[in-house]
Coordinates of C-alpha atoms in Angstrom, one line a residue:
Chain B
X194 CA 68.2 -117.0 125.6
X195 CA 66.7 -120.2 124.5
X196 CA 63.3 -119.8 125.9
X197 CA 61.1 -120.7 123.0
X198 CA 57.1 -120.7 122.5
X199 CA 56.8 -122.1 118.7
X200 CA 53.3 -121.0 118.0
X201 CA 53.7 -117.5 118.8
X202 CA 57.5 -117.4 117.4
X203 CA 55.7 -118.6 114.1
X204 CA 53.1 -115.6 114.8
X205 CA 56.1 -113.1 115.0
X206 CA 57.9 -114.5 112.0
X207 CA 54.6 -113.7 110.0
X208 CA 54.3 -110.0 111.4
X209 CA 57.5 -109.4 110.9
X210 CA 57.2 -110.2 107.1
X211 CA 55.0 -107.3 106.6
X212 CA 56.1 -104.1 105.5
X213 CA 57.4 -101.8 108.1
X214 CA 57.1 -104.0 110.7
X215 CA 60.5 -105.3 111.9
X216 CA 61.1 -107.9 114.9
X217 CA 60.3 -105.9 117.6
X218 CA 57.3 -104.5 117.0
X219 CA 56.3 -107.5 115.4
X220 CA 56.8 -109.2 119.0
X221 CA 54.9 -106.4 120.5
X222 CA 51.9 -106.9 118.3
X223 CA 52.1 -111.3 118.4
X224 CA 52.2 -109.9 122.9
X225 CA 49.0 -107.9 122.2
X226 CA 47.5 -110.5 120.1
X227 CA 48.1 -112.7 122.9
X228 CA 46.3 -110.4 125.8
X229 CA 43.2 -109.4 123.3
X230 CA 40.0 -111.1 123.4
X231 CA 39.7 -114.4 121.3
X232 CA 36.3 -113.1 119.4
X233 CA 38.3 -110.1 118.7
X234 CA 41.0 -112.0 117.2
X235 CA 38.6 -114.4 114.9
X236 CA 37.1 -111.1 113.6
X237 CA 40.8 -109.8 112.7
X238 CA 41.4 -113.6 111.4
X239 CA 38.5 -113.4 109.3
X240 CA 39.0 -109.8 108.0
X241 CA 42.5 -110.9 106.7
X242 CA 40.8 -113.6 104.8
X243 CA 37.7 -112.2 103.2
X244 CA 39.9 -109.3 102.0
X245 CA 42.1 -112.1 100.1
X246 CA 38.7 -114.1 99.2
X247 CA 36.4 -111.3 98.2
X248 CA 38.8 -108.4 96.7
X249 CA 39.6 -108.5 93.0
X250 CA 40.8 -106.5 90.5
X251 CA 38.0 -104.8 87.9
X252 CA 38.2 -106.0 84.3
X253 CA 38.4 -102.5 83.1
X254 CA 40.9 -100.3 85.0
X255 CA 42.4 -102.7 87.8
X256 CA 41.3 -100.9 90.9
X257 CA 40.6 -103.3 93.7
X258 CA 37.2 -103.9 93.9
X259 CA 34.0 -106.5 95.3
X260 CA 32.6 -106.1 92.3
X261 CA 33.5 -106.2 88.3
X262 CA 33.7 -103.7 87.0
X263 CA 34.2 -101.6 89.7
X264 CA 32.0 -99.1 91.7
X265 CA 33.9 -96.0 89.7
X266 CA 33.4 -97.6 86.1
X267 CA 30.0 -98.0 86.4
X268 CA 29.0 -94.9 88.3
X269 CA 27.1 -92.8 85.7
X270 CA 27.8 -89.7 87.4
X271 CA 31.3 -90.2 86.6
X272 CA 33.2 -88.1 83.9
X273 CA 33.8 -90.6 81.5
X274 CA 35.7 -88.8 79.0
X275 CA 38.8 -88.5 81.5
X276 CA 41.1 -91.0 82.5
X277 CA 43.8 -90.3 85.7
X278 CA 46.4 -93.5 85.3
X279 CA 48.1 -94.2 88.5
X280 CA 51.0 -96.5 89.6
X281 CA 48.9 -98.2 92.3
X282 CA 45.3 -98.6 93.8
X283 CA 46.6 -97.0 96.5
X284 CA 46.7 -93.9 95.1
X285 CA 43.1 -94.1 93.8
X286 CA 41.9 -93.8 97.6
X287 CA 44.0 -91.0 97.9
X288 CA 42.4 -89.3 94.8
X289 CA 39.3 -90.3 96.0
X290 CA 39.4 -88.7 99.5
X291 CA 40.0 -85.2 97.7
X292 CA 36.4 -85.6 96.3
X293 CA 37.9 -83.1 93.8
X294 CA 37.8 -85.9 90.8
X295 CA 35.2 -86.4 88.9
X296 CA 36.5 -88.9 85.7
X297 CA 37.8 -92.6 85.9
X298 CA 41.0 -94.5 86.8
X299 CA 43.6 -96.6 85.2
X300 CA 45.5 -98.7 87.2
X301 CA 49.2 -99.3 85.8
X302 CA 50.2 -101.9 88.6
X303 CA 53.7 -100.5 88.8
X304 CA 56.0 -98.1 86.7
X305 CA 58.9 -98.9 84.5
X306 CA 61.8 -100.5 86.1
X307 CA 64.7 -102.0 84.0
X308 CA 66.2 -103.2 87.5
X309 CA 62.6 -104.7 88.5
X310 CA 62.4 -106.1 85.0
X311 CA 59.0 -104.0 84.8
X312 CA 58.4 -103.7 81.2
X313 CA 55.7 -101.9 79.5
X314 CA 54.2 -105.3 79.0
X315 CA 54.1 -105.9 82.5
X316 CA 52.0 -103.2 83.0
X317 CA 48.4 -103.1 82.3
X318 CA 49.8 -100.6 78.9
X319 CA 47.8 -102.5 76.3
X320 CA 44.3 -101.9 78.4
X321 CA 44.7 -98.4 78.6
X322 CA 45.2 -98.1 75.2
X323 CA 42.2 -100.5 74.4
X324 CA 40.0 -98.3 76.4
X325 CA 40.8 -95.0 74.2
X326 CA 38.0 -95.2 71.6
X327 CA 35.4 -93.4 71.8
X328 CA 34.4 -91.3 74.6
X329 CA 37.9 -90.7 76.3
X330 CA 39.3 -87.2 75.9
X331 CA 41.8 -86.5 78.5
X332 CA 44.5 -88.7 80.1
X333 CA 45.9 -87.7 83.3
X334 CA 49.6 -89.2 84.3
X335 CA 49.7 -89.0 87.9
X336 CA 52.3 -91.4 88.5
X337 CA 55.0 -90.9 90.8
X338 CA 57.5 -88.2 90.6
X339 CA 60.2 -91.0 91.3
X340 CA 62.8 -91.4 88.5
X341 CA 60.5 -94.7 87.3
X342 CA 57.5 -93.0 87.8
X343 CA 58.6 -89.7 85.7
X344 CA 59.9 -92.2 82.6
X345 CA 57.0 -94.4 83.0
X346 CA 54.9 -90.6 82.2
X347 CA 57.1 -89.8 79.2
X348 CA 56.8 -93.6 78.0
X349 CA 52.7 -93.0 78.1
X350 CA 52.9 -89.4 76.4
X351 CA 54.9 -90.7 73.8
X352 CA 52.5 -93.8 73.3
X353 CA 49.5 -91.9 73.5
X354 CA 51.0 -88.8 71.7
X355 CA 50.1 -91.0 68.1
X356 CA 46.7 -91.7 69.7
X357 CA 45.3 -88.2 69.2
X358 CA 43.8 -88.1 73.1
X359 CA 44.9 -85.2 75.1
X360 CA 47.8 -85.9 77.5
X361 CA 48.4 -83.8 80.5
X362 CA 50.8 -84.5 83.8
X363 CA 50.0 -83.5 87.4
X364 CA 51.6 -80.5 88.1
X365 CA 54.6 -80.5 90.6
X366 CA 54.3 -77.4 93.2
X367 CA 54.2 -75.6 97.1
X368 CA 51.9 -77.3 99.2
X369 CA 49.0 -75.1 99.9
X370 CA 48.8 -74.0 103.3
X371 CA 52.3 -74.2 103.5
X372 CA 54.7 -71.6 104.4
X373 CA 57.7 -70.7 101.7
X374 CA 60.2 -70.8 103.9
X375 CA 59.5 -74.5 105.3
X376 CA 58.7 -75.6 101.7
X377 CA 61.4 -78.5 100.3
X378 CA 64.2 -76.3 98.5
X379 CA 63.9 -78.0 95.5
X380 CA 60.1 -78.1 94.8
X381 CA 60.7 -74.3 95.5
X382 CA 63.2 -74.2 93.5
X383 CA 61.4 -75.6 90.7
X384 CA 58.1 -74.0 91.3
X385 CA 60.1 -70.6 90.4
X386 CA 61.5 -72.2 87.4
X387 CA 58.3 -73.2 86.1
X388 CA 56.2 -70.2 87.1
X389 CA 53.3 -69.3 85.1
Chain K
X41 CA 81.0 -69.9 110.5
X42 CA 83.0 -71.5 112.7
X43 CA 83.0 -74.8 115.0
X44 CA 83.3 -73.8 118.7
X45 CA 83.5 -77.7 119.7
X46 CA 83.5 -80.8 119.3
X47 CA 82.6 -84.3 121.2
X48 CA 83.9 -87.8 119.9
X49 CA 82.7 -90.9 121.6
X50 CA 84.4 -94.2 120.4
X51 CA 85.1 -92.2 117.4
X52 CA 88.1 -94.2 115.9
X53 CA 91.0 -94.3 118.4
X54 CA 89.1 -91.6 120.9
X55 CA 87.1 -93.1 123.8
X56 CA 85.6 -90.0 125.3
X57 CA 87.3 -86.5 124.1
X58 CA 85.9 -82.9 124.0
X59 CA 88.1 -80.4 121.6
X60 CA 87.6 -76.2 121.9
X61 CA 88.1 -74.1 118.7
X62 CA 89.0 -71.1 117.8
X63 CA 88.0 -68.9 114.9
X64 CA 91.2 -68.4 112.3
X65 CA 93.7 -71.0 112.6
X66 CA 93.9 -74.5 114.9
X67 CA 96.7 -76.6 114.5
X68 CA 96.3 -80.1 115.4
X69 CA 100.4 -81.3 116.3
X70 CA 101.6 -84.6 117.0
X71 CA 103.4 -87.6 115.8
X72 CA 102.1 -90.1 112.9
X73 CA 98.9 -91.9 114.1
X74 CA 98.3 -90.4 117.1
X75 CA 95.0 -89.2 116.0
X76 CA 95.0 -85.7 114.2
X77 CA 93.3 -86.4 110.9
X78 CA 90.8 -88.7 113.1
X79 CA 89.9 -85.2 114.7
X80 CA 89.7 -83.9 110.8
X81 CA 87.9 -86.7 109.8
X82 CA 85.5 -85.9 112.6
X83 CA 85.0 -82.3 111.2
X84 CA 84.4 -83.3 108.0
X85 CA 81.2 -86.0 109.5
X86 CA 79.8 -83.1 110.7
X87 CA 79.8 -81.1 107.7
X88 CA 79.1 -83.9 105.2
X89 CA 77.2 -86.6 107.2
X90 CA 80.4 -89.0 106.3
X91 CA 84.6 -89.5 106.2
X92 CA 86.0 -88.5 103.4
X93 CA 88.7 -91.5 104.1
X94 CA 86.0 -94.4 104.0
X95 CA 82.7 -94.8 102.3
X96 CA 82.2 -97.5 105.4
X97 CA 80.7 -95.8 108.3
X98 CA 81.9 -98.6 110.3
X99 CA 85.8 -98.1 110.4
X100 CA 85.6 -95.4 111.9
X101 CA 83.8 -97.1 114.9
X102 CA 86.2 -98.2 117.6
X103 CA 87.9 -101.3 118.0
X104 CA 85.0 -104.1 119.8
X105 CA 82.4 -100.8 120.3
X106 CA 78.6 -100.9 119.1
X107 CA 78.3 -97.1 118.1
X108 CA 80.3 -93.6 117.9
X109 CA 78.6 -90.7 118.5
X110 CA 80.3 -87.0 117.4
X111 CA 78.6 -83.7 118.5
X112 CA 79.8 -79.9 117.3
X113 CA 78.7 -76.7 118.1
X114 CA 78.9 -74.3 115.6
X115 CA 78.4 -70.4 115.4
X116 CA 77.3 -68.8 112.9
X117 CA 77.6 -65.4 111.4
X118 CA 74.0 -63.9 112.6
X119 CA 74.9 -64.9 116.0
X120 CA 72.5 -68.4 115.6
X121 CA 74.0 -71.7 116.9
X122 CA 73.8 -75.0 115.4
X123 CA 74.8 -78.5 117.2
X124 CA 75.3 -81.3 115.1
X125 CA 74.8 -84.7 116.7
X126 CA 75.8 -87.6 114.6
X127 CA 75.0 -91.3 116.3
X128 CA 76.6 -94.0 114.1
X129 CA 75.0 -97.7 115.8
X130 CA 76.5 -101.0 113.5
X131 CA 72.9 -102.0 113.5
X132 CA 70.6 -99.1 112.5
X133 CA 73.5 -96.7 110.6
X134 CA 73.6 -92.8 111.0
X135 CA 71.3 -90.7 112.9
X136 CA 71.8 -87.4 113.1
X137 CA 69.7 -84.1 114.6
X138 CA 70.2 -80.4 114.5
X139 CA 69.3 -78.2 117.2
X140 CA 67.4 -81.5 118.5
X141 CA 65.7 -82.6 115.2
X142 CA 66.1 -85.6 113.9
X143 CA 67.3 -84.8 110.1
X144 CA 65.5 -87.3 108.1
X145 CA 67.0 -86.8 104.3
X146 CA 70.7 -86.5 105.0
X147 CA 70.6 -84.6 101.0
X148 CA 68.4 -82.0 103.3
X149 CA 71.4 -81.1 105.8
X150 CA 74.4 -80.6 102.9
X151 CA 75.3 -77.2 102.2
X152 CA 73.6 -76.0 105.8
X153 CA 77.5 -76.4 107.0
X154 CA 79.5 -75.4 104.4
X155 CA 82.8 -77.3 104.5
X156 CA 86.2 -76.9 102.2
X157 CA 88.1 -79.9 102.5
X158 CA 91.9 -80.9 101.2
X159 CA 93.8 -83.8 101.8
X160 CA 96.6 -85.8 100.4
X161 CA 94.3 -87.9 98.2
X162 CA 92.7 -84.1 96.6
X163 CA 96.2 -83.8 94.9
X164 CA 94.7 -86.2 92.4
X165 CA 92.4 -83.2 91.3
X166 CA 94.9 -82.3 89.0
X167 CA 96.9 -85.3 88.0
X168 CA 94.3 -88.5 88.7
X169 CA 91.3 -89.6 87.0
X170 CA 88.5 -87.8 85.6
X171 CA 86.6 -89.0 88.1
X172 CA 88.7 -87.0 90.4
X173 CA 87.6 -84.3 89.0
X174 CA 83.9 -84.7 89.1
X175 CA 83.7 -85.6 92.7
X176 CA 85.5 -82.0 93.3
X177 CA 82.9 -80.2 91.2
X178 CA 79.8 -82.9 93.0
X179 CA 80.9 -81.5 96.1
X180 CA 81.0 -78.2 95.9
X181 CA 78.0 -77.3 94.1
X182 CA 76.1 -80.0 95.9
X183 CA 76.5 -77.9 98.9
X184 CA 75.5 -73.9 96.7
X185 CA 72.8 -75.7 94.8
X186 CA 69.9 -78.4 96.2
X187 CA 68.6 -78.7 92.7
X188 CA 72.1 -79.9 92.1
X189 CA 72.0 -82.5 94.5
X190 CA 68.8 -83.8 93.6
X191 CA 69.6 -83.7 89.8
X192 CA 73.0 -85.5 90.4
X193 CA 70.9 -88.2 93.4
X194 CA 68.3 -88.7 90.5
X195 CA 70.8 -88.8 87.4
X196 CA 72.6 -91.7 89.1
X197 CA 69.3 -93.8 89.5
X198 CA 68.5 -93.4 85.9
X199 CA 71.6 -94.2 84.9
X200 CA 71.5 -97.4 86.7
X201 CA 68.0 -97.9 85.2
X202 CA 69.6 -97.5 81.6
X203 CA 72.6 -99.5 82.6
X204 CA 70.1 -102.1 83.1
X205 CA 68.4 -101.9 80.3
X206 CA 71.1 -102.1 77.8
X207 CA 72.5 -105.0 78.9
X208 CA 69.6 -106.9 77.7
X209 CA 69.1 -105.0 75.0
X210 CA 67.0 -105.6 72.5
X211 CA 65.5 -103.0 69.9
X212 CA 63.1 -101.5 72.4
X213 CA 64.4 -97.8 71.6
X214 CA 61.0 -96.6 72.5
X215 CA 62.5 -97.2 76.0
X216 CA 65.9 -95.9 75.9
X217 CA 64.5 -92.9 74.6
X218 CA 62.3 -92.7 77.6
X219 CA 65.0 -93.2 79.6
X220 CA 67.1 -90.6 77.8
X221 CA 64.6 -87.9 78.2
X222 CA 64.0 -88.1 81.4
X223 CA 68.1 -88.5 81.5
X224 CA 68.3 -85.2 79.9
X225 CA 66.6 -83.2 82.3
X226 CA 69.0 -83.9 85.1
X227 CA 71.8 -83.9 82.8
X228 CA 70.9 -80.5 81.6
X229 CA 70.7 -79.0 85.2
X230 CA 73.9 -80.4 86.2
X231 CA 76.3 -79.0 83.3
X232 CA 74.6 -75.5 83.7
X233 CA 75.1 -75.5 87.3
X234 CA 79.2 -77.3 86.4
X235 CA 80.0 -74.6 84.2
X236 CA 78.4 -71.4 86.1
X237 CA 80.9 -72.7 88.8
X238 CA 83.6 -72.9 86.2
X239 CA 83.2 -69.6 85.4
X240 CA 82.9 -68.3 88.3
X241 CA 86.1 -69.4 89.8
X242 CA 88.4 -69.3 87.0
X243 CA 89.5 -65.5 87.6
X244 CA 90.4 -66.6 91.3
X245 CA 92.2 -69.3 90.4
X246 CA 94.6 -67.5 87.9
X247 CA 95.0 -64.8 90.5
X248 CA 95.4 -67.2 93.5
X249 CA 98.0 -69.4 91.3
X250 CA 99.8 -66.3 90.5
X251 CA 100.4 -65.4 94.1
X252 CA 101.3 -68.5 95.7
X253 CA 103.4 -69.0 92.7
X254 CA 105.3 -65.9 92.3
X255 CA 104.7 -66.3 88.3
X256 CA 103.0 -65.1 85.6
X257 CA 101.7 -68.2 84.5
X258 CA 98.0 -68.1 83.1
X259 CA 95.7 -71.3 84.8
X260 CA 92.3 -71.8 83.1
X261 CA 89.9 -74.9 83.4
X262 CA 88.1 -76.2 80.7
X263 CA 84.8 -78.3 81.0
X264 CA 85.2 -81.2 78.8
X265 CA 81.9 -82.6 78.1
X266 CA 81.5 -85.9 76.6
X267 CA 78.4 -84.8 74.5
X268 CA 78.8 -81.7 71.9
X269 CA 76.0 -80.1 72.2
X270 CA 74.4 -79.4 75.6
X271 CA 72.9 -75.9 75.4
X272 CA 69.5 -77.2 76.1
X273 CA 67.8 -80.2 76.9
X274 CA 66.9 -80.8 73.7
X275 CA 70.3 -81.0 72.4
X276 CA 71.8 -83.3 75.2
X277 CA 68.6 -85.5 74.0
X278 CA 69.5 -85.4 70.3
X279 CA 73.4 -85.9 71.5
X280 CA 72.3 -89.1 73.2
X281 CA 70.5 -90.7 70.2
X282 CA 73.0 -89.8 68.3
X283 CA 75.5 -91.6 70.3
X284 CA 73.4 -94.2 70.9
X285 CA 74.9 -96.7 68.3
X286 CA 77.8 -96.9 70.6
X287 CA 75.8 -97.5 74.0
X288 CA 74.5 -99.9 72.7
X289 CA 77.2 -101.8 71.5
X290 CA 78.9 -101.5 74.8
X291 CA 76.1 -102.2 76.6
X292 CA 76.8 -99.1 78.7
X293 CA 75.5 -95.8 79.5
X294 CA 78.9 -94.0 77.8
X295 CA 77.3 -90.5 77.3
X296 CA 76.5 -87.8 79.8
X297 CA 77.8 -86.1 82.5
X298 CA 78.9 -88.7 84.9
X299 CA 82.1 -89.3 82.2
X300 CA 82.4 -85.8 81.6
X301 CA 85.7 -84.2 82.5
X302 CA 88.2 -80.6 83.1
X303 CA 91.2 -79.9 81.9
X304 CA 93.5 -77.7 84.0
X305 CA 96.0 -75.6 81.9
X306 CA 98.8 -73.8 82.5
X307 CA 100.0 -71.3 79.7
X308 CA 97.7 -73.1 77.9
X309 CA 99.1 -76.7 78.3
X310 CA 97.3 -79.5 80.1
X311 CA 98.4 -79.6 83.9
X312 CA 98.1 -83.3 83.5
X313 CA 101.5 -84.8 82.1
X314 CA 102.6 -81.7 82.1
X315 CA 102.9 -79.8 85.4
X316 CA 105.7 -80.6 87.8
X317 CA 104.8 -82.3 91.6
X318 CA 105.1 -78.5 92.9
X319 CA 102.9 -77.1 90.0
X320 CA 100.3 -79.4 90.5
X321 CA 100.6 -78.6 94.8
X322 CA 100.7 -75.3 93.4
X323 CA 96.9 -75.9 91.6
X324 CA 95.0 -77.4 93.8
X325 CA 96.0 -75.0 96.6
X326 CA 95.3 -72.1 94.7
X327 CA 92.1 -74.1 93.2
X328 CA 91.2 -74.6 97.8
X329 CA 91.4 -70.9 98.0
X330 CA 88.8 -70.5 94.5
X331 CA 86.5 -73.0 96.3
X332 CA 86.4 -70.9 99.6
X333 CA 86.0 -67.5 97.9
X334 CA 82.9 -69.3 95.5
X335 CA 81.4 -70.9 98.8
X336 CA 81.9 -67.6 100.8
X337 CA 79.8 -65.6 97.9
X338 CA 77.5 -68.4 97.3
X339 CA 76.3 -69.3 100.6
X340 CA 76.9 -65.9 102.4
X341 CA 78.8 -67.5 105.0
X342 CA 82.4 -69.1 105.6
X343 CA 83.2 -72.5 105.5
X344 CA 85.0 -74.3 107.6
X345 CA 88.3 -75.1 106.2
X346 CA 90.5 -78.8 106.8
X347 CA 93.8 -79.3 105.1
X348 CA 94.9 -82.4 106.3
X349 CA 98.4 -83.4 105.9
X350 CA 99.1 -81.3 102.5
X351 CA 101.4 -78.8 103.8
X352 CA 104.6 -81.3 104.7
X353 CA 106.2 -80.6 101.5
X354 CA 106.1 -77.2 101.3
X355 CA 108.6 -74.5 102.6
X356 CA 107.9 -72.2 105.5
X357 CA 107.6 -69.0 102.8
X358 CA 104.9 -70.5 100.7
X359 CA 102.9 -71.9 103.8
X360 CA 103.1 -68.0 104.6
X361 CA 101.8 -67.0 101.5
X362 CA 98.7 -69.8 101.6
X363 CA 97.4 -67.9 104.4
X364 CA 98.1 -64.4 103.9
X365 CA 95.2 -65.2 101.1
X366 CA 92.8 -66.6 103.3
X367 CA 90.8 -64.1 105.4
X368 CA 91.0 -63.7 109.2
X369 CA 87.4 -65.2 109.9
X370 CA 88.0 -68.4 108.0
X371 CA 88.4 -71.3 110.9
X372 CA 90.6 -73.3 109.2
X373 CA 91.9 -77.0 110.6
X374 CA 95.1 -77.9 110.0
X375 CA 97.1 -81.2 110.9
X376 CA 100.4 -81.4 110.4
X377 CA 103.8 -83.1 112.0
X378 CA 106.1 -79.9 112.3
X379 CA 104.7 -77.0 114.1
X380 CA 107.6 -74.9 112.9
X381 CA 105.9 -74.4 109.6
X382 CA 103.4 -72.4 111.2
X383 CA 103.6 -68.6 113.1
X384 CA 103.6 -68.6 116.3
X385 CA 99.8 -67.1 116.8
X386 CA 97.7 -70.1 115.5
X387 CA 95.8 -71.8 118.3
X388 CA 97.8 -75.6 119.2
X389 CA 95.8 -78.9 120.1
X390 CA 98.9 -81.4 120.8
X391 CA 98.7 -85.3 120.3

């Protein structure tokens, strides 16, 4: 078929650059761009851009943030003798949501990745260790339990080990709620292993 | 457990074809390349999620068709029923659901139809490389152990991390060692689990040898590892910095249990080099029957058995003996050329 519109083609080719989104549903969403209202769309339009304009990383821990430093580094209330380093901001929101947390954030922008060419100097290493004097008396690694997320946590411990600060990693377990017998074999598996 | 039956859909030279099974023994007859060990191959998707002829799903797609779909119906020994359905599509790769859910980590699904499989290229078990050899042991304990499988999934990903790293290397042995450690763990898991398996199956194997042999010959199998040390995690650490000298002149990961190896031994001599063709036969037959008995005990259920093609060479007599050792409610699949080797009671699916 040769039937070609070149404005909404170019629409699709975008979509379908995103993540997750292959051709088809990236022609399904350029169709339902089409049939929505054009205020609708400028708001969408303009979203896109003021998240690019306005969104920055904070000087301090490299969550995305409006303002620098960011709402969580400057919130008194927060515990500021803990530190939880992540892999992404992404997983800050998903901390956050728990409203369990209480201390601050260090965003590594990645984990360790020989195949990537992520080296510790890629990530944001030398500011975490910058921001240990002081105060800080905990670090959290809550990075991945990926292969690069597991070395970039022993990488950190080691670093931080000659540091002094206390170093602890997320525990790996059963998902509350869950029932044992639809629990993934080998988190039961190692959950039994490392019983306490 | 046992398959009841099987559908093939542009599954390599089979357009449309439905197969019945019986528990115990089901010959598949007929001339070279009419299709038996495609029907094996089949068996073997259903177990394993892929051939073990091709690590390319695609040739076993039919000539100038888009997909191949295989579905099998198997028993098992509580009296629940399993159907597999596999859907192979050149675009989008395998799907595949159990008891009409989707199974979305194929590493989930292994060991949940335990499958023994020989064919002529197993012989190499005995006299090929070491790698051989630790496909034979990956296999089986895959299926007995998930930590097993995710050690060995995860182990290969770090290697290929470390691979990686020491071909540019350049003094960062704060990062090797990071890769080590975490190396370690999996590499500790793996040669427990390799050597529990060992040990396990060693008394069956000498006994099974013995039988289909008609000799007193001793077999053992030793675990060669290519570290020293590796009673804890600790000491396969300490092995790998120890070592490291090496990896990093050869730019390689050299160390660890993907270049570990066995050794087979007969009266105490190495099988390889020094066992005859019918010795080695011998081995890995009596090694099929170890596998079965281990599986059977392990997973508290019986695997499906496929010998494809291995029993052309052998006489009538010792065919006899192969499966006077194997138990009455193993479904074993068998192809072969010359139904004459076989008693008359075995169920027949001609080609």
């Amino acid at each position: 078929m040769n039937y070609q519109i070149n404005s909404l083609n170019l629409l699709i080719e975008n979509l379908a650059k995103l993540p997750g989104i292959g051709k088809k549903t990236a022609q399904r969403l350029a169709f339902h761009v089409l049939k929505t209202e054009r205020e609708e769309i400028a708001e969408l339009a303009k979203a896109l851009l003021a998240v690019k304009d306005n969104v920055k990383s904070c000087s301090v821990c490299f969550n995305i943030t409006e303002n620098d430093p960011c709402e969580i580094c400057v919130n008194p209330r927060r515990d500021k003798t803990i530190i939880c380093v992540v892999e992404e901001a992404s997983n800050v929101i998903t901390i956050e949501r728990l409203n369990e947390y209480r201390g601050l954030y260090h965003i590594l922008g990645g984990a360790l990745s020989p195949l990537n060419g992520i080296t510790p100097e890629k990530l944001k290493v030398r500011e975490l260790l910058s921001r240990l004097s002081g105060e800080v008396e905990e670090i959290i690694l809550a990075t991945n339990p990926t292969i690069e997320g597991e070395a970039t946590a022993i990488y950190l411990a080691k670093v931080l080990k000659n540091i002094g600060v206390k170093v602890t990693r997320i525990a790996r377990g059963l998902p509350m709620g869950g029932d044992i017998e639809y629990a993934d074999e080998v988190t039961l598996a190692k959950a039994i292993a490392n019983r306490n | 457990m046992f398959l009841k039956q099987i559908s093939l859909t542009n599954f390599r030279n089979q357009q449309e074809a439905k197969f019945d099974f019986k528990q115990g023994i089901n010959v598949f007859i007929g001339k070279n390349g009419q299709g038996k060990t495609n029907l094996a191959e089949a068996i073997h998707y259903l177990c394993f999620l892929k051939s073990f002829r091709t690590s390319s799903d695609e040739f076993a797609l039919k000539k100038s068709e888009k997909q191949f779909q295989l579905t099998g119906n198997f028993n098992f020994k509580d009296g629940s029923e399993s159907e597999v359905i596999l859907l192979y599509t050149k675009n989008e790769g395998k799907l595949v659901s159990q008891n009409h859910k989707s199974v979305a980590k194929f590493s989930d699904f292994i060991g949940s139809h335990p499958c023994v499989c020989l064919s002529l290229e197993d012989l190499a078990i005995s006299n090929g490389s070491p790698s051989e050899r630790r496909k034979f042991l990956d296999v089986v304990i895959s299926q007995t152990s998930k930590v097993y499988l995710d050690s060995l999934i995860r182990y290969g990903k770090v290697i290929k991390q470390k691979n990686k790293l020491l071909e540019n290397y350049e003094n960062q042995s704060d990062l090797l060692d990071t890769w080590d450690e975490e190396l370690s763990v999996y590499c500790f898991e793996i040669i427990k689990r390799r050597r529990e398996f060992l040990k396990r199956i060693i008394p069956n194997l000498s006994y099974f040898y013995k039988k289909l042999s008609g000799g007193k010959e001793e077999v053992t199998c030793v675990y060669e590892s290519s570290l020293e040390n590796t009673e804890t995690q600790a000491d396969i650490f300490n092995e790998l910095t120890r070592k490291r000298k090496i990896e990093v002149a050869k730019k390689t990961a050299s160390f660890g249990i993907h270049r570990d190896d066995l050794t087979f031994k007969l009266n105490g001599f190495n099988a390889k080099g020094f066992a005859s063709q019918g010795q080695h036969k011998t081995l890995i037959l009596a090694l099929k029957l170890a596998e079965i008995e281990f599986m059977k005990s392990e997973v508290g259920e019986e695997p499906i058995t496929i010998f494809d093609d291995v029993f052309s060479e052998l006489d009538e007599q010792r065919i006899g003996e192969f499966f006077g050792l194997l138990s009455k409610e193993t479904q074993v699949f068998v192809t072969t050329t010359n139904l004459d080797l076989f008693e008359k009671e075995v169920w027949k699916i001609k080609f």
